[in-house]
Amino acid sequence: MPKKVWTNTLDEHILLKRIPTAPFGHIRDRHIVSYDEYVKTGGYEALRKALSMKPSEVTAEVKDSVLRGRGGAGFPCGLKWTFLPDPDGGQRYLAINADESEPGTFKDRLLMDFDPHMMLEGIAIAMYACRLNRAFIFIRGEYHHQAQVLENAIKEAYAHGIFGKDGLINQSSASGDPFVADCHVHRGAGAYICGEETALLEGIEGKRGWPRIKPPFPALKGLFGRPTIINNVETLAAIPSIIERGAKWYNELGVESSIGGPPSYGTKLMGVSGHVAKPGCYELELGVPLRTLVEEFCGGMRNGKKFKAAIPGGVSMGILGTDQYDACMDFDIGRQHNVLGLGTAGPTVFDEDTDMVAVARNIARFFKHESCGQCTPCREGSGWLYQLMTRIEAGDAKSKDLDLAMEVACSMGSMPGTTICGLADGNNWAMRTIMEKFKDEFTDRVARTFVPVTVNMGELASS
């Protein structure tokens, strides 16, 4: 199927319709949207519509929309919901990933800062559709203000019939059975690894944030050993619009896949940082070229300098080279441009004066610090990579150190099958893609390794 050409057809923001953002508003007008304001602007109407549908119909609508997870992996949300077993009378959970610890990512923070009820409405719809009794919003430890905003919004939701014993709009649903949905905020302790879904579950259970071996998968045995769905903040915030306007409407936004994979439908929050004139979080249809995002929405490169590189969506995705400025921001970007994937679609942009060796060393330092230490290849390999990058940056390395760094990077990660989770994969792709796409900068910083070879001509002749 040919790929649909990206065109910015948005007449209004969808995820940011209550959060003033260019080109439909100015950030100085932002404020926390209360329950009353949210309802006056159409809030919770999608929940009422969902409650008039059977749970299976809600799930089918989300599945038909092909809403792909906005937390980084891009797995279809509705398909994930279908993995749940039938209810057996026991507890079933929804875990919301609000950890957002990926460097260069700040989209979920924007939603929680100013329009928390959009996510809460998505949570309520998901709980009704999947028959989930209790939801835990796992928010990163550094988000002090956002946690308080969420606590206040949840109190409003309980008071107005969304959650609790008298919640879900007072039980007027097509399911025909009484259903109680509870929602809580669980604050993390600042560990990057808790953004991994099973480490997040461990954190909610009060344990150390160590990823779990899979299978079993969370849909069958997740939080406290019970069926659990894990969704990202932005993913859940997109659900009310899908239920309100329908999957067909959502499929008209974004682009088809050009490689035969799932399409990239819908809009995406893209938090742009780095060397651009107007950094910020923008809502655009998936498929927008990076060049368009930077030059038309971010005011171009800062100080008129040239583009050199960009991390497409969090440092673990790897890097786009200078010749990949026109890369399309959709879920095909990984296979088309030799990066791990779209990730969180939060580009960090670098100009022509950036030292890519220093970038690699800084990323290696981050992964070394954030490895949970459970898997030896990640625990030891991340430390080795940091040492090698530090040596290369200082000019104390030899060319064999470049080969060693590449060997170490390619030997760690869940895709080579040496670790439980993908933290090592992120380290691998970040180091490998920077070294491959900016090879000259690395070779210029190291001394060439000479291995003398001696041959005894007499022995060679006699043999």
Short mmCIF file of C-alpha atoms in Angstrom, two decimals:
data_model
loop_
_atom_site.label_atom_id
_atom_site.label_comp_id
_atom_site.label_asym_id
_atom_site.label_seq_id
_atom_site.Cartn_x
_atom_site.Cartn_y
_atom_site.Cartn_z
CA MET A 1 0.00 0.00 0.00
CA PRO A 2 1.47 3.41 -0.95
CA LYS A 3 2.16 5.71 1.92
CA LYS A 4 -0.25 8.62 2.35
CA VAL A 5 1.51 11.94 1.98
CA TRP A 6 1.63 13.93 5.19
CA THR A 7 -0.39 17.16 5.22
CA ASN A 8 -1.07 19.24 8.31
CA THR A 9 -4.87 19.16 8.09
CA LEU A 10 -5.58 19.90 11.74
CA ASP A 11 -8.20 22.61 12.14
CA GLU A 12 -7.78 22.44 15.90
CA HIS A 13 -5.76 20.59 18.44
CA ILE A 14 -7.12 17.31 19.78
CA LEU A 15 -4.92 16.40 22.72
CA LEU A 16 -4.04 20.04 23.39
CA LYS A 17 -7.42 21.63 22.72
CA ARG A 18 -7.56 22.97 26.30
CA ILE A 19 -3.82 23.69 26.52
CA PRO A 20 -3.00 26.81 24.45
CA THR A 21 -0.18 25.92 22.07
CA ALA A 22 0.99 27.33 18.74
CA PRO A 23 -0.52 27.73 16.22
CA PHE A 24 -3.89 27.77 18.03
CA GLY A 25 -2.91 29.65 21.18
CA HIS A 26 -0.13 31.06 23.31
CA ILE A 27 1.52 29.32 26.25
CA ARG A 28 1.00 32.37 28.49
CA ASP A 29 -2.72 31.49 28.56
CA ARG A 30 -2.19 28.01 30.01
CA HIS A 31 -3.87 27.08 33.28
CA ILE A 32 -5.02 23.97 35.12
CA VAL A 33 -8.36 22.85 33.69
CA SER A 34 -10.80 22.09 36.50
CA TYR A 35 -13.59 19.53 36.35
CA ASP A 36 -16.21 22.22 35.70
CA GLU A 37 -14.25 23.74 32.81
CA TYR A 38 -13.51 20.30 31.39
CA VAL A 39 -17.21 19.41 31.34
CA LYS A 40 -18.20 22.78 29.84
CA THR A 41 -15.82 22.12 26.95
CA GLY A 42 -17.23 18.66 26.19
CA GLY A 43 -15.37 16.63 28.76
CA TYR A 44 -16.67 13.23 29.93
CA GLU A 45 -19.17 13.09 27.05
CA ALA A 46 -17.03 10.33 25.53
CA LEU A 47 -17.32 8.37 28.79
CA ARG A 48 -21.10 8.74 28.71
CA LYS A 49 -21.09 7.48 25.13
CA ALA A 50 -18.84 4.56 26.08
CA LEU A 51 -21.20 3.63 28.92
CA SER A 52 -24.05 3.41 26.38
CA MET A 53 -22.02 0.80 24.51
CA LYS A 54 -21.11 -2.72 25.57
CA PRO A 55 -17.54 -3.11 26.86
CA SER A 56 -16.66 -5.29 23.87
CA GLU A 57 -17.91 -2.58 21.51
CA VAL A 58 -15.68 0.02 23.16
CA THR A 59 -12.68 -2.29 22.83
CA ALA A 60 -13.53 -2.94 19.18
CA GLU A 61 -13.70 0.81 18.46
CA VAL A 62 -10.28 1.41 19.98
CA LYS A 63 -8.89 -1.60 18.13
CA ASP A 64 -10.30 -0.36 14.82
CA SER A 65 -8.67 3.03 15.37
CA VAL A 66 -5.25 1.32 15.42
CA LEU A 67 -4.19 3.67 18.20
CA ARG A 68 -0.56 2.70 18.78
CA GLY A 69 1.00 3.08 22.20
CA ARG A 70 2.48 6.52 22.74
CA GLY A 71 4.92 5.43 25.43
CA GLY A 72 7.62 4.34 23.00
CA ALA A 73 6.93 0.79 21.81
CA GLY A 74 4.04 1.65 19.48
CA PHE A 75 2.05 -1.54 20.15
CA PRO A 76 -1.64 -1.23 19.14
CA CYS A 77 -3.64 -0.31 22.24
CA GLY A 78 -6.92 -2.04 21.38
CA LEU A 79 -5.11 -5.25 20.45
CA LYS A 80 -3.39 -5.23 23.83
CA TRP A 81 -6.77 -4.96 25.54
CA THR A 82 -7.97 -8.14 23.80
CA PHE A 83 -5.20 -10.16 25.49
CA LEU A 84 -7.01 -10.01 28.83
CA PRO A 85 -8.72 -13.21 30.00
CA ASP A 86 -12.42 -13.17 30.81
CA PRO A 87 -13.28 -11.72 34.24
CA ASP A 88 -13.28 -14.32 37.02
CA GLY A 89 -14.55 -12.18 39.87
CA GLY A 90 -11.06 -11.22 41.11
CA GLN A 91 -9.20 -7.93 40.92
CA ARG A 92 -8.08 -6.64 37.53
CA TYR A 93 -5.79 -3.65 37.21
CA LEU A 94 -4.86 -0.74 34.98
CA ALA A 95 -1.34 0.63 35.40
CA ILE A 96 -0.73 4.04 33.85
CA ASN A 97 2.87 4.75 32.89
CA ALA A 98 3.50 8.37 33.88
CA ASP A 99 7.15 7.75 34.73
CA GLU A 100 8.41 9.74 31.70
CA SER A 101 12.10 9.49 32.53
CA GLU A 102 13.39 9.23 28.97
CA PRO A 103 15.78 12.16 28.34
CA GLY A 104 14.29 14.65 25.92
CA THR A 105 10.69 13.63 26.66
CA PHE A 106 8.16 15.96 28.30
CA LYS A 107 4.84 15.39 26.51
CA ASP A 108 3.04 13.53 29.33
CA ARG A 109 4.08 16.21 31.77
CA LEU A 110 2.24 18.80 29.67
CA LEU A 111 -1.01 16.83 29.82
CA MET A 112 -0.75 16.25 33.56
CA ASP A 113 0.25 19.86 34.20
CA PHE A 114 -2.79 21.46 32.62
CA ASP A 115 -5.51 18.99 31.49
CA PRO A 116 -5.46 15.98 33.86
CA HIS A 117 -9.14 15.13 33.33
CA MET A 118 -8.52 14.14 29.69
CA MET A 119 -6.30 11.32 30.91
CA LEU A 120 -8.74 10.46 33.71
CA GLU A 121 -11.56 10.18 31.19
CA GLY A 122 -9.43 7.82 29.10
CA ILE A 123 -8.66 5.82 32.23
CA ALA A 124 -12.36 5.51 33.07
CA ILE A 125 -13.21 4.38 29.53
CA ALA A 126 -10.41 1.80 29.55
CA MET A 127 -11.49 0.45 32.93
CA TYR A 128 -15.09 0.08 31.75
CA ALA A 129 -14.10 -1.54 28.44
CA CYS A 130 -11.68 -4.02 30.02
CA ARG A 131 -13.54 -4.52 33.32
CA LEU A 132 -10.60 -3.28 35.38
CA ASN A 133 -11.37 -2.59 39.03
CA ARG A 134 -8.45 -0.44 40.11
CA ALA A 135 -6.06 1.94 38.38
CA PHE A 136 -2.64 3.10 39.56
CA ILE A 137 -1.01 6.13 37.96
CA PHE A 138 2.72 5.52 38.41
CA ILE A 139 4.25 8.99 38.24
CA ARG A 140 7.96 9.71 38.36
CA GLY A 141 9.32 10.89 41.68
CA GLU A 142 10.51 14.25 40.34
CA TYR A 143 7.01 15.25 39.20
CA HIS A 144 5.98 16.81 42.52
CA HIS A 145 3.65 19.46 41.09
CA GLN A 146 2.10 17.10 38.56
CA ALA A 147 1.35 14.53 41.27
CA GLN A 148 -0.54 17.15 43.27
CA VAL A 149 -2.48 18.28 40.20
CA LEU A 150 -3.50 14.67 39.57
CA GLU A 151 -4.50 14.13 43.20
CA ASN A 152 -6.79 17.16 43.06
CA ALA A 153 -8.29 16.09 39.72
CA ILE A 154 -8.97 12.57 41.03
CA LYS A 155 -10.77 14.04 44.04
CA GLU A 156 -12.96 16.03 41.65
CA ALA A 157 -13.62 12.88 39.60
CA TYR A 158 -14.69 10.95 42.70
CA ALA A 159 -16.95 13.83 43.76
CA HIS A 160 -18.71 13.97 40.39
CA GLY A 161 -19.46 10.30 39.77
CA ILE A 162 -16.51 9.16 37.68
CA PHE A 163 -14.71 6.89 40.16
CA GLY A 164 -15.71 5.18 43.36
CA LYS A 165 -18.74 3.32 44.68
CA ASP A 166 -21.14 5.83 43.14
CA GLY A 167 -18.97 6.46 40.11
CA LEU A 168 -18.93 5.83 36.35
CA ILE A 169 -21.77 8.32 35.99
CA ASN A 170 -23.81 6.50 38.62
CA GLN A 171 -23.74 3.07 36.96
CA SER A 172 -25.97 3.89 33.99
CA SER A 173 -24.19 1.58 31.57
CA ALA A 174 -25.09 -0.84 28.82
CA SER A 175 -23.15 -3.61 30.54
CA GLY A 176 -26.08 -4.14 32.88
CA ASP A 177 -23.99 -4.99 35.95
CA PRO A 178 -22.75 -2.71 38.73
CA PHE A 179 -19.10 -1.86 38.33
CA VAL A 180 -16.79 0.04 40.66
CA ALA A 181 -13.63 1.69 39.34
CA ASP A 182 -11.05 3.20 41.68
CA CYS A 183 -8.06 5.35 40.72
CA HIS A 184 -4.94 6.23 42.70
CA VAL A 185 -1.64 8.07 42.23
CA HIS A 186 1.50 6.10 43.06
CA ARG A 187 4.69 8.14 43.22
CA GLY A 188 7.94 6.56 42.11
CA ALA A 189 11.39 7.23 43.51
CA GLY A 190 13.07 8.61 40.39
CA ALA A 191 14.33 5.42 38.71
CA TYR A 192 14.52 5.47 34.90
CA ILE A 193 14.13 1.70 34.77
CA CYS A 194 10.60 1.96 36.20
CA GLY A 195 9.49 3.21 32.79
CA GLU A 196 9.84 -0.43 31.71
CA GLU A 197 6.40 -1.93 32.22
CA THR A 198 7.26 -4.84 34.49
CA ALA A 199 9.67 -2.76 36.59
CA LEU A 200 6.78 -0.32 36.96
CA LEU A 201 4.62 -3.13 38.33
CA GLU A 202 7.34 -4.04 40.80
CA GLY A 203 7.46 -0.42 41.94
CA ILE A 204 3.70 -0.26 42.52
CA GLU A 205 3.95 -3.44 44.58
CA GLY A 206 6.51 -1.69 46.78
CA LYS A 207 9.48 -3.66 45.54
CA ARG A 208 12.75 -2.68 43.95
CA GLY A 209 12.28 -1.61 40.32
CA TRP A 210 13.67 -4.71 38.63
CA PRO A 211 12.15 -5.83 35.31
CA ARG A 212 10.47 -9.22 35.32
CA ILE A 213 11.16 -12.11 33.01
CA LYS A 214 8.39 -12.58 30.44
CA PRO A 215 6.32 -14.68 29.98
CA PRO A 216 4.00 -14.54 31.83
CA PHE A 217 2.90 -11.23 30.35
CA PRO A 218 1.09 -8.59 32.41
CA ALA A 219 -2.25 -9.13 30.66
CA LEU A 220 -2.35 -12.60 32.25
CA LYS A 221 -0.24 -12.14 35.37
CA GLY A 222 0.66 -8.58 36.16
CA LEU A 223 0.13 -6.43 39.21
CA PHE A 224 -0.15 -8.59 42.35
CA GLY A 225 -0.33 -11.62 40.07
CA ARG A 226 -3.60 -10.52 38.48
CA PRO A 227 -4.53 -9.51 34.89
CA THR A 228 -3.20 -6.02 34.18
CA ILE A 229 -3.20 -3.57 31.30
CA ILE A 230 -0.38 -1.01 31.11
CA ASN A 231 -0.91 2.13 29.03
CA ASN A 232 0.89 5.44 28.66
CA VAL A 233 -0.57 8.82 29.65
CA GLU A 234 -0.81 10.11 26.07
CA THR A 235 -2.32 6.84 24.85
CA LEU A 236 -5.16 7.07 27.35
CA ALA A 237 -5.64 10.79 26.67
CA ALA A 238 -6.33 9.97 23.00
CA ILE A 239 -9.13 7.51 23.77
CA PRO A 240 -11.95 10.00 24.55
CA SER A 241 -11.61 11.61 21.12
CA ILE A 242 -11.66 8.21 19.42
CA ILE A 243 -14.84 7.16 21.23
CA GLU A 244 -16.45 10.55 20.64
CA ARG A 245 -15.68 10.84 16.90
CA GLY A 246 -15.12 7.23 15.91
CA ALA A 247 -12.30 5.07 14.61
CA LYS A 248 -12.98 6.07 10.99
CA TRP A 249 -12.31 9.73 11.80
CA TYR A 250 -9.10 8.81 13.61
CA ASN A 251 -7.91 6.75 10.64
CA GLU A 252 -8.03 9.86 8.46
CA LEU A 253 -5.25 11.42 10.54
CA GLY A 254 -1.64 10.36 10.18
CA VAL A 255 -0.17 8.12 7.49
CA GLU A 256 -0.23 4.55 6.24
CA SER A 257 2.79 2.30 6.58
CA SER A 258 5.15 2.12 3.62
CA ILE A 259 6.76 -1.11 4.79
CA GLY A 260 3.67 -3.26 5.22
CA GLY A 261 3.36 -2.78 8.98
CA PRO A 262 0.63 -1.23 11.11
CA PRO A 263 -0.24 2.33 10.05
CA SER A 264 0.68 5.47 11.99
CA TYR A 265 -2.77 6.94 12.54
CA GLY A 266 -3.70 9.93 14.66
CA THR A 267 -1.91 12.90 16.10
CA LYS A 268 1.18 12.86 18.28
CA LEU A 269 2.64 15.18 20.87
CA MET A 270 6.19 16.00 19.79
CA GLY A 271 8.35 17.64 22.40
CA VAL A 272 11.22 19.32 20.58
CA SER A 273 14.34 20.39 22.46
CA GLY A 274 17.93 21.22 21.62
CA HIS A 275 19.29 23.71 19.12
CA VAL A 276 16.01 25.06 17.70
CA ALA A 277 14.67 28.60 17.88
CA LYS A 278 11.35 27.66 19.52
CA PRO A 279 11.61 24.47 21.59
CA GLY A 280 8.32 23.17 22.93
CA CYS A 281 5.64 20.51 22.66
CA TYR A 282 3.64 20.51 19.42
CA GLU A 283 0.67 18.37 18.36
CA LEU A 284 0.92 17.21 14.76
CA GLU A 285 -0.27 14.31 12.65
CA LEU A 286 2.09 11.36 12.57
CA GLY A 287 4.23 11.35 9.46
CA VAL A 288 5.42 14.97 9.61
CA PRO A 289 8.98 15.27 8.22
CA LEU A 290 11.51 16.27 10.83
CA ARG A 291 12.60 19.16 8.61
CA THR A 292 9.02 20.51 8.56
CA LEU A 293 8.68 20.13 12.31
CA VAL A 294 11.88 22.07 12.93
CA GLU A 295 11.61 24.77 10.26
CA GLU A 296 7.87 25.48 10.18
CA PHE A 297 6.87 24.92 13.79
CA CYS A 298 10.08 25.42 15.79
CA GLY A 299 11.32 28.48 13.94
CA GLY A 300 14.28 26.71 12.36
CA MET A 301 17.71 26.01 13.76
CA ARG A 302 18.93 28.33 16.50
CA ASN A 303 21.14 31.24 15.45
CA GLY A 304 20.79 30.26 11.80
CA LYS A 305 23.13 27.30 12.08
CA LYS A 306 22.88 24.10 10.04
CA PHE A 307 21.22 20.87 11.12
CA LYS A 308 23.63 18.11 12.07
CA ALA A 309 21.72 15.34 13.86
CA ALA A 310 18.66 14.54 15.94
CA ILE A 311 17.53 11.94 18.43
CA PRO A 312 13.97 11.15 17.20
CA GLY A 313 12.30 10.20 20.46
CA GLY A 314 14.41 9.77 23.58
CA VAL A 315 18.09 8.88 23.72
CA SER A 316 17.46 5.13 23.61
CA MET A 317 16.20 5.36 20.01
CA GLY A 318 19.60 6.15 18.54
CA ILE A 319 20.36 9.09 16.27
CA LEU A 320 19.41 10.45 12.85
CA GLY A 321 22.37 11.56 10.76
CA THR A 322 22.90 14.79 8.85
CA ASP A 323 21.48 13.25 5.65
CA GLN A 324 18.29 12.13 7.44
CA TYR A 325 16.82 15.57 8.11
CA ASP A 326 13.76 14.66 6.00
CA ALA A 327 12.94 11.54 8.03
CA CYS A 328 9.21 11.21 8.62
CA MET A 329 8.11 11.11 12.26
CA ASP A 330 6.05 7.93 12.13
CA PHE A 331 6.41 4.37 13.36
CA ASP A 332 8.27 3.31 10.19
CA ILE A 333 11.23 5.53 11.06
CA GLY A 334 13.18 2.70 12.69
CA ARG A 335 13.46 0.43 9.67
CA GLN A 336 13.78 3.29 7.21
CA HIS A 337 16.55 5.22 8.95
CA ASN A 338 18.44 2.71 11.09
CA VAL A 339 17.21 3.80 14.50
CA LEU A 340 15.46 1.71 17.13
CA GLY A 341 12.11 3.37 16.50
CA LEU A 342 10.00 6.50 16.89
CA GLY A 343 10.02 6.20 20.67
CA THR A 344 8.26 9.09 22.36
CA ALA A 345 8.61 11.31 19.26
CA GLY A 346 10.43 13.96 21.25
CA PRO A 347 13.29 15.07 18.97
CA THR A 348 16.47 16.46 20.49
CA VAL A 349 18.07 18.48 17.69
CA PHE A 350 21.81 19.18 17.31
CA ASP A 351 23.43 21.91 15.22
CA GLU A 352 26.62 21.83 13.18
CA ASP A 353 28.89 22.73 16.12
CA THR A 354 27.87 19.75 18.27
CA ASP A 355 30.62 17.37 19.38
CA MET A 356 29.06 13.95 18.76
CA VAL A 357 31.76 12.20 20.79
CA ALA A 358 30.71 14.28 23.79
CA VAL A 359 27.07 13.40 23.07
CA ALA A 360 27.92 9.70 23.06
CA ARG A 361 29.88 9.99 26.30
CA ASN A 362 27.01 11.81 28.03
CA ILE A 363 24.45 9.22 26.89
CA ALA A 364 26.76 6.40 28.05
CA ARG A 365 27.01 8.07 31.46
CA PHE A 366 23.21 8.18 31.71
CA PHE A 367 22.71 4.49 30.92
CA LYS A 368 25.50 3.48 33.29
CA HIS A 369 23.80 5.39 36.09
CA GLU A 370 20.30 4.07 35.35
CA SER A 371 21.02 0.36 34.82
CA CYS A 372 19.25 -1.58 37.57
CA GLY A 373 22.18 -4.04 37.70
CA GLN A 374 20.07 -7.18 37.45
CA CYS A 375 21.61 -8.39 34.18
CA THR A 376 25.39 -8.72 34.00
CA PRO A 377 25.78 -7.66 30.32
CA CYS A 378 23.92 -4.42 31.01
CA ARG A 379 25.48 -3.74 34.41
CA GLU A 380 29.05 -4.33 33.24
CA GLY A 381 28.66 -3.35 29.59
CA SER A 382 27.16 0.07 30.34
CA GLY A 383 30.12 0.81 32.60
CA TRP A 384 32.63 -0.34 29.99
CA LEU A 385 30.99 1.81 27.33
CA TYR A 386 31.16 4.87 29.56
CA GLN A 387 34.84 4.25 30.26
CA LEU A 388 35.59 3.81 26.56
CA MET A 389 33.65 6.93 25.55
CA THR A 390 35.38 8.97 28.26
CA ARG A 391 38.77 7.74 27.03
CA ILE A 392 37.91 8.51 23.41
CA GLU A 393 36.65 12.00 24.23
CA ALA A 394 39.84 12.76 26.15
CA GLY A 395 42.00 11.66 23.21
CA ASP A 396 43.59 8.81 25.18
CA ALA A 397 42.14 5.95 23.12
CA LYS A 398 43.35 3.91 20.17
CA SER A 399 41.44 2.63 17.18
CA LYS A 400 41.06 -0.78 18.80
CA ASP A 401 38.95 0.94 21.49
CA LEU A 402 36.41 1.89 18.82
CA ASP A 403 36.17 -1.75 17.77
CA LEU A 404 35.84 -2.80 21.40
CA ALA A 405 33.08 -0.25 22.05
CA MET A 406 31.12 -1.51 19.04
CA GLU A 407 31.59 -5.12 20.13
CA VAL A 408 30.40 -4.39 23.67
CA ALA A 409 27.38 -2.42 22.46
CA CYS A 410 26.26 -5.12 20.03
CA SER A 411 26.59 -7.85 22.67
CA MET A 412 24.11 -6.39 25.18
CA GLY A 413 20.35 -6.13 25.01
CA SER A 414 17.16 -8.16 24.93
CA MET A 415 17.34 -8.43 21.14
CA PRO A 416 20.70 -10.22 21.26
CA GLY A 417 19.05 -12.18 24.06
CA THR A 418 21.41 -11.24 26.88
CA THR A 419 19.18 -9.07 29.10
CA ILE A 420 15.64 -9.11 30.50
CA CYS A 421 14.54 -5.63 29.42
CA GLY A 422 15.37 -3.11 26.71
CA LEU A 423 17.53 -0.66 28.65
CA ALA A 424 20.67 -2.25 27.23
CA ASP A 425 19.13 -2.11 23.75
CA GLY A 426 18.73 1.64 24.16
CA ASN A 427 22.36 1.91 25.18
CA ASN A 428 23.36 -0.29 22.26
CA TRP A 429 21.45 1.69 19.61
CA ALA A 430 22.51 5.06 20.96
CA MET A 431 26.21 4.18 20.96
CA ARG A 432 26.17 2.21 17.73
CA THR A 433 24.24 4.69 15.61
CA ILE A 434 26.33 7.67 16.76
CA MET A 435 29.56 5.78 16.07
CA GLU A 436 28.34 4.59 12.66
CA LYS A 437 26.83 7.85 11.41
CA PHE A 438 29.61 10.10 12.72
CA LYS A 439 32.52 7.72 12.31
CA ASP A 440 35.00 10.42 11.26
CA GLU A 441 34.58 12.31 14.53
CA PHE A 442 35.52 9.20 16.48
CA THR A 443 38.44 8.12 14.29
CA ASP A 444 39.88 11.64 14.43
CA ARG A 445 40.02 11.42 18.24
CA VAL A 446 41.91 8.15 18.52
CA ALA A 447 45.44 7.05 17.71
CA ARG A 448 45.76 4.29 15.16
CA THR A 449 46.59 0.89 16.63
CA PHE A 450 49.62 -0.73 14.99
CA VAL A 451 50.08 -4.49 15.33
CA PRO A 452 53.58 -5.40 14.08
CA VAL A 453 53.77 -8.61 12.06
CA THR A 454 57.07 -10.47 11.65
CA VAL A 455 57.67 -13.34 9.30
CA ASN A 456 60.70 -15.65 9.35
CA MET A 457 61.38 -16.16 5.67
CA GLY A 458 63.51 -19.23 6.31
CA GLU A 459 60.73 -21.04 8.15
CA LEU A 460 58.20 -19.92 5.56
CA ALA A 461 60.35 -21.36 2.73
CA SER A 462 60.94 -24.67 4.48
CA SER A 463 57.24 -25.16 5.13
#
